[in-house]
Each structure stands twice: as structure tokens, then as C-alpha cells.
Coordinates of C-alpha atoms in Angstrom, one line a residue:
M17 CA -50.9 -68.6 69.0
K18 CA -48.5 -70.5 71.3
L19 CA -45.0 -69.7 72.4
K20 CA -42.7 -72.1 74.2
A21 CA -40.9 -70.9 77.3
Q22 CA -38.2 -72.2 79.5
K23 CA -37.9 -71.6 83.3
R24 CA -35.2 -69.2 84.3
E25 CA -32.5 -70.9 86.4
R26 CA -30.5 -67.7 87.0
L27 CA -31.9 -64.3 87.9
G28 CA -30.4 -60.9 88.2
T29 CA -29.0 -58.2 85.9
S30 CA -26.0 -60.2 84.5
A31 CA -28.2 -63.3 83.9
S32 CA -30.8 -61.1 82.0
K33 CA -28.1 -59.6 79.9
Q34 CA -26.7 -63.0 79.0
A35 CA -30.2 -64.2 78.1
R36 CA -30.7 -61.2 75.7
N37 CA -27.3 -61.9 74.2
D38 CA -28.6 -65.4 73.5
N39 CA -31.7 -64.0 71.7
K40 CA -34.0 -64.7 74.6
V41 CA -36.5 -62.4 76.2
P42 CA -36.7 -62.4 80.0
A43 CA -40.4 -62.5 81.0
T44 CA -42.4 -62.8 84.2
I45 CA -45.9 -64.4 84.4
F46 CA -48.2 -63.1 87.1
G47 CA -51.6 -64.5 88.1
S48 CA -54.2 -64.1 90.8
D49 CA -54.1 -67.8 91.7
M50 CA -50.4 -68.6 91.0
E51 CA -46.9 -67.6 92.1
A52 CA -45.0 -65.3 89.7
Q53 CA -42.9 -67.4 87.3
S54 CA -39.7 -66.1 85.6
V55 CA -39.2 -67.6 82.2
L56 CA -37.3 -67.0 78.9
I57 CA -39.0 -66.7 75.5
D58 CA -37.4 -66.9 72.1
R59 CA -36.9 -63.3 70.9
K60 CA -37.6 -64.0 67.2
E61 CA -40.9 -65.8 68.0
F62 CA -42.0 -63.0 70.4
D63 CA -41.2 -60.3 67.7
E64 CA -43.3 -62.3 65.2
L65 CA -46.1 -62.5 67.7
L66 CA -46.1 -58.7 68.2
R67 CA -46.1 -58.1 64.5
E68 CA -49.1 -60.4 64.0
L69 CA -51.2 -59.8 67.1
G70 CA -50.1 -56.4 68.4
R71 CA -49.4 -55.0 71.8
N72 CA -52.5 -56.4 73.4
A73 CA -51.8 -60.0 72.2
V74 CA -53.5 -62.9 74.0
F75 CA -51.6 -66.2 73.5
N76 CA -50.6 -69.4 75.2
I77 CA -47.3 -70.0 77.0
D78 CA -46.1 -73.6 76.9
L79 CA -43.9 -74.2 80.0
D80 CA -42.7 -77.8 80.4
G81 CA -45.8 -79.1 78.6
E82 CA -48.3 -77.0 80.6
E83 CA -50.1 -74.3 78.8
T84 CA -51.2 -71.0 80.3
Q85 CA -53.2 -68.3 78.5
V86 CA -51.6 -64.9 79.0
L87 CA -52.0 -61.3 78.0
I88 CA -49.1 -58.9 77.6
K89 CA -49.2 -56.5 80.5
N90 CA -46.1 -54.5 80.0
I91 CA -43.0 -54.4 77.8
D92 CA -39.8 -52.7 79.1
L93 CA -37.7 -51.4 76.2
S94 CA -34.1 -50.2 76.3
A95 CA -33.6 -46.5 76.2
L96 CA -30.4 -46.8 74.2
K97 CA -31.3 -49.3 71.4
P98 CA -34.4 -51.2 70.0
E99 CA -34.2 -54.1 72.5
I100 CA -36.8 -55.6 74.8
Y101 CA -35.5 -55.7 78.4
N102 CA -38.3 -57.6 80.0
V103 CA -41.9 -58.6 79.5
E104 CA -44.7 -58.9 82.1
L105 CA -47.4 -61.4 81.2
N106 CA -50.8 -61.6 83.0
A107 CA -52.1 -65.2 83.3
L108 CA -55.8 -65.3 82.5
T109 CA -58.6 -67.3 84.2
K110 CA -61.8 -68.4 82.6
G111 CA -64.4 -65.6 82.5
Q112 CA -62.0 -62.9 83.5
K113 CA -62.3 -59.5 81.9
V114 CA -59.2 -57.4 81.2
T115 CA -58.5 -53.7 81.0
V116 CA -56.1 -52.6 78.2
P117 CA -55.3 -49.5 76.3
V118 CA -56.4 -49.3 72.7
T119 CA -55.1 -46.9 70.1
I120 CA -57.6 -44.5 68.3
V121 CA -56.8 -44.3 64.6
L122 CA -58.1 -41.5 62.4
E123 CA -59.5 -42.3 58.9
G124 CA -60.3 -39.9 56.1
L125 CA -58.0 -37.1 57.1
E126 CA -57.2 -36.5 53.4
D127 CA -60.9 -35.9 52.7
V128 CA -61.4 -33.1 55.2
K129 CA -62.2 -30.1 53.0
E130 CA -61.7 -27.3 55.5
G131 CA -60.3 -26.8 58.9
V132 CA -57.5 -28.3 60.9
V133 CA -58.1 -31.6 62.6
T134 CA -56.4 -32.0 66.0
Q135 CA -56.5 -35.3 67.8
T136 CA -56.4 -34.6 71.6
L137 CA -56.8 -38.2 72.7
N138 CA -54.7 -41.0 71.1
E139 CA -55.9 -44.0 73.1
V140 CA -58.5 -45.1 75.6
E141 CA -58.7 -47.9 78.1
V142 CA -61.3 -50.6 77.5
E143 CA -62.7 -53.5 79.5
T144 CA -63.6 -56.7 77.6
D145 CA -63.0 -60.4 77.3
P146 CA -59.4 -61.2 76.4
L147 CA -60.3 -62.7 73.0
D148 CA -62.4 -59.7 72.1
I149 CA -59.8 -57.0 72.5
P150 CA -59.9 -54.7 69.5
T151 CA -56.5 -54.1 67.8
E152 CA -57.6 -50.4 67.3
I153 CA -60.6 -48.1 67.4
T154 CA -61.2 -46.4 64.0
L155 CA -62.7 -42.9 63.8
N156 CA -63.7 -41.6 60.4
V157 CA -63.2 -37.8 60.3
S158 CA -63.9 -37.2 56.5
D159 CA -67.3 -35.5 57.1
L160 CA -66.1 -33.1 59.9
V161 CA -66.2 -29.4 59.3
I162 CA -64.9 -26.4 61.2
G163 CA -66.4 -26.2 64.7
D164 CA -67.0 -30.0 65.0
T165 CA -65.9 -31.9 68.1
V166 CA -65.8 -35.7 68.6
V167 CA -66.0 -37.0 72.1
V168 CA -65.4 -40.5 73.6
S169 CA -69.1 -41.3 73.5
D170 CA -69.0 -40.9 69.7
L171 CA -66.5 -43.7 69.3
K172 CA -67.9 -46.9 67.7
V173 CA -66.8 -50.1 69.6
P174 CA -68.2 -53.7 69.7
E175 CA -71.1 -54.3 72.1
N176 CA -69.0 -56.4 74.4
V177 CA -66.3 -53.7 74.7
T178 CA -66.7 -51.0 77.4
V179 CA -64.7 -47.8 77.0
L180 CA -63.6 -46.6 80.5
A181 CA -62.7 -43.0 79.6
E182 CA -65.1 -40.1 80.5
A183 CA -68.0 -40.0 77.9
E184 CA -67.5 -36.3 77.2
E185 CA -63.7 -36.3 77.0
T186 CA -62.6 -34.7 73.7
V187 CA -61.0 -37.0 71.0
V188 CA -60.9 -34.7 68.0
V189 CA -61.6 -31.0 67.3
V190 CA -61.7 -29.2 64.0
A191 CA -60.6 -25.5 64.0
A192 CA -60.2 -22.9 61.3
P193 CA -56.7 -22.5 60.0
R194 CA -54.8 -19.6 61.3
V195 CA -54.4 -16.8 58.8
E196 CA -51.5 -14.4 59.3
E197 CA -52.4 -10.8 58.6
E198 CA -50.4 -9.0 56.0
P199 CA -48.6 -6.0 57.6
T200 CA -50.2 -2.6 56.5
D201 CA -48.2 0.4 55.4
G202 CA -48.7 2.0 58.8
D203 CA -47.4 -1.1 60.5
A204 CA -44.4 -1.1 58.2
E205 CA -43.4 2.4 58.9
V206 CA -41.3 2.8 62.0
A207 CA -41.4 6.3 63.6
E208 CA -38.0 7.8 64.1
P209 CA -37.3 8.4 67.7
E210 CA -37.1 12.0 68.9
V211 CA -33.7 12.9 70.1
I212 CA -33.8 15.3 73.0
G213 CA -30.5 17.1 73.4
E214 CA -29.2 20.0 75.3
K215 CA -30.7 23.4 74.5
E216 CA -28.5 25.5 72.3
E217 CA -27.4 28.8 73.8

């Protein structure tokens, strides 16, 4: 996928605000063998790219007829409204591996017959070639029972993808549901406090 970009002529807070008002996304392209470039991207096209390719999208930026393959490094969002403030893009070089976070998605939760499934790790960082970044890592939990634990080394990923998290880090645990004990008659009865008064004469 390719997006056209235009070079930013004006920088600063007011210029960025005006760009967003004009339905543009301020972006910065970083690279190991290039100077950082400040550009503007059409917001509608960028939103469509995110919907189709996801947060770890690899795509081409066309700037004045020159194309650069980039990976989304960071997206700054407004704290007040659903608006993208700025995007950082990492320019890729041939043969370069990248490190990105990938979400762990649980499958088969509705088929777990007993126990409570708790996911303790929602994403892991992986290292791979830019075009081989998985959109997500799927973990099927339908056969798990009480007492089972799934760790990072149990995750199934393509051969050319390396998970960087600790192999024994817990991803999912299955525990017995908590059962509240019914109060007994003895528990329900509350002893009347003894009142100690003055001794009668």
C-alpha cells in the first residue's frame, strides 16, 4: 500500500493544529541513514490504512515522487478526542529486521467448561522481517482446565518470527471459580454485648 505525503513547510504547534483542521496528519520519518523528515499525510487515507493493515503496518510513502518503505513506530493520540496528533514512521532498509509489539488474542473462551481463564499478558514484542509481522498471535484456550498455565514458549508463531519475551512468562492461567460460603446459623447470631454497670447497693 502506498500513501502520498507532502513536505511540511511550517512547523510548530499552531502549524500542526492547522494541518489537523485541514484533515492532514503531521508525521515524521526517521531512518538510520537519513535525516528526519517532517511531512503531512491525508487523514482519511491514513485511517483507511490502519483499518486494513493494523497498527504494525508496513507501507510506502511517496514524497515528491520518491518512495520510502516505512513502518509505523508510534501514534500520538489526543487525550480529549479521537484524533491523531502525530505519527512517527521508521524508514526501513533492505534486510533490516524490526521489533514490534503484537497482540495476543484468545480463542475458544466460550468452550472452556470449568474454571476462570485469566490473561496476564496481552502482547509480546517480536523480531522479524517487516513484511512478515503477524497482525496478532492467536492462542486457543478451549481445552484448558483448572490448574493449567500457558507460558510464552507455548505460543505458536511463524518460524521467521522471534518472540522476545521471557520463555516462562505467564500468558494465561485457569483457576477454580470462587465460591462464597453460605453463612451458618452460628455466624448469623450476634451475641448481645454484656453491659457492665454500677453495682447496686
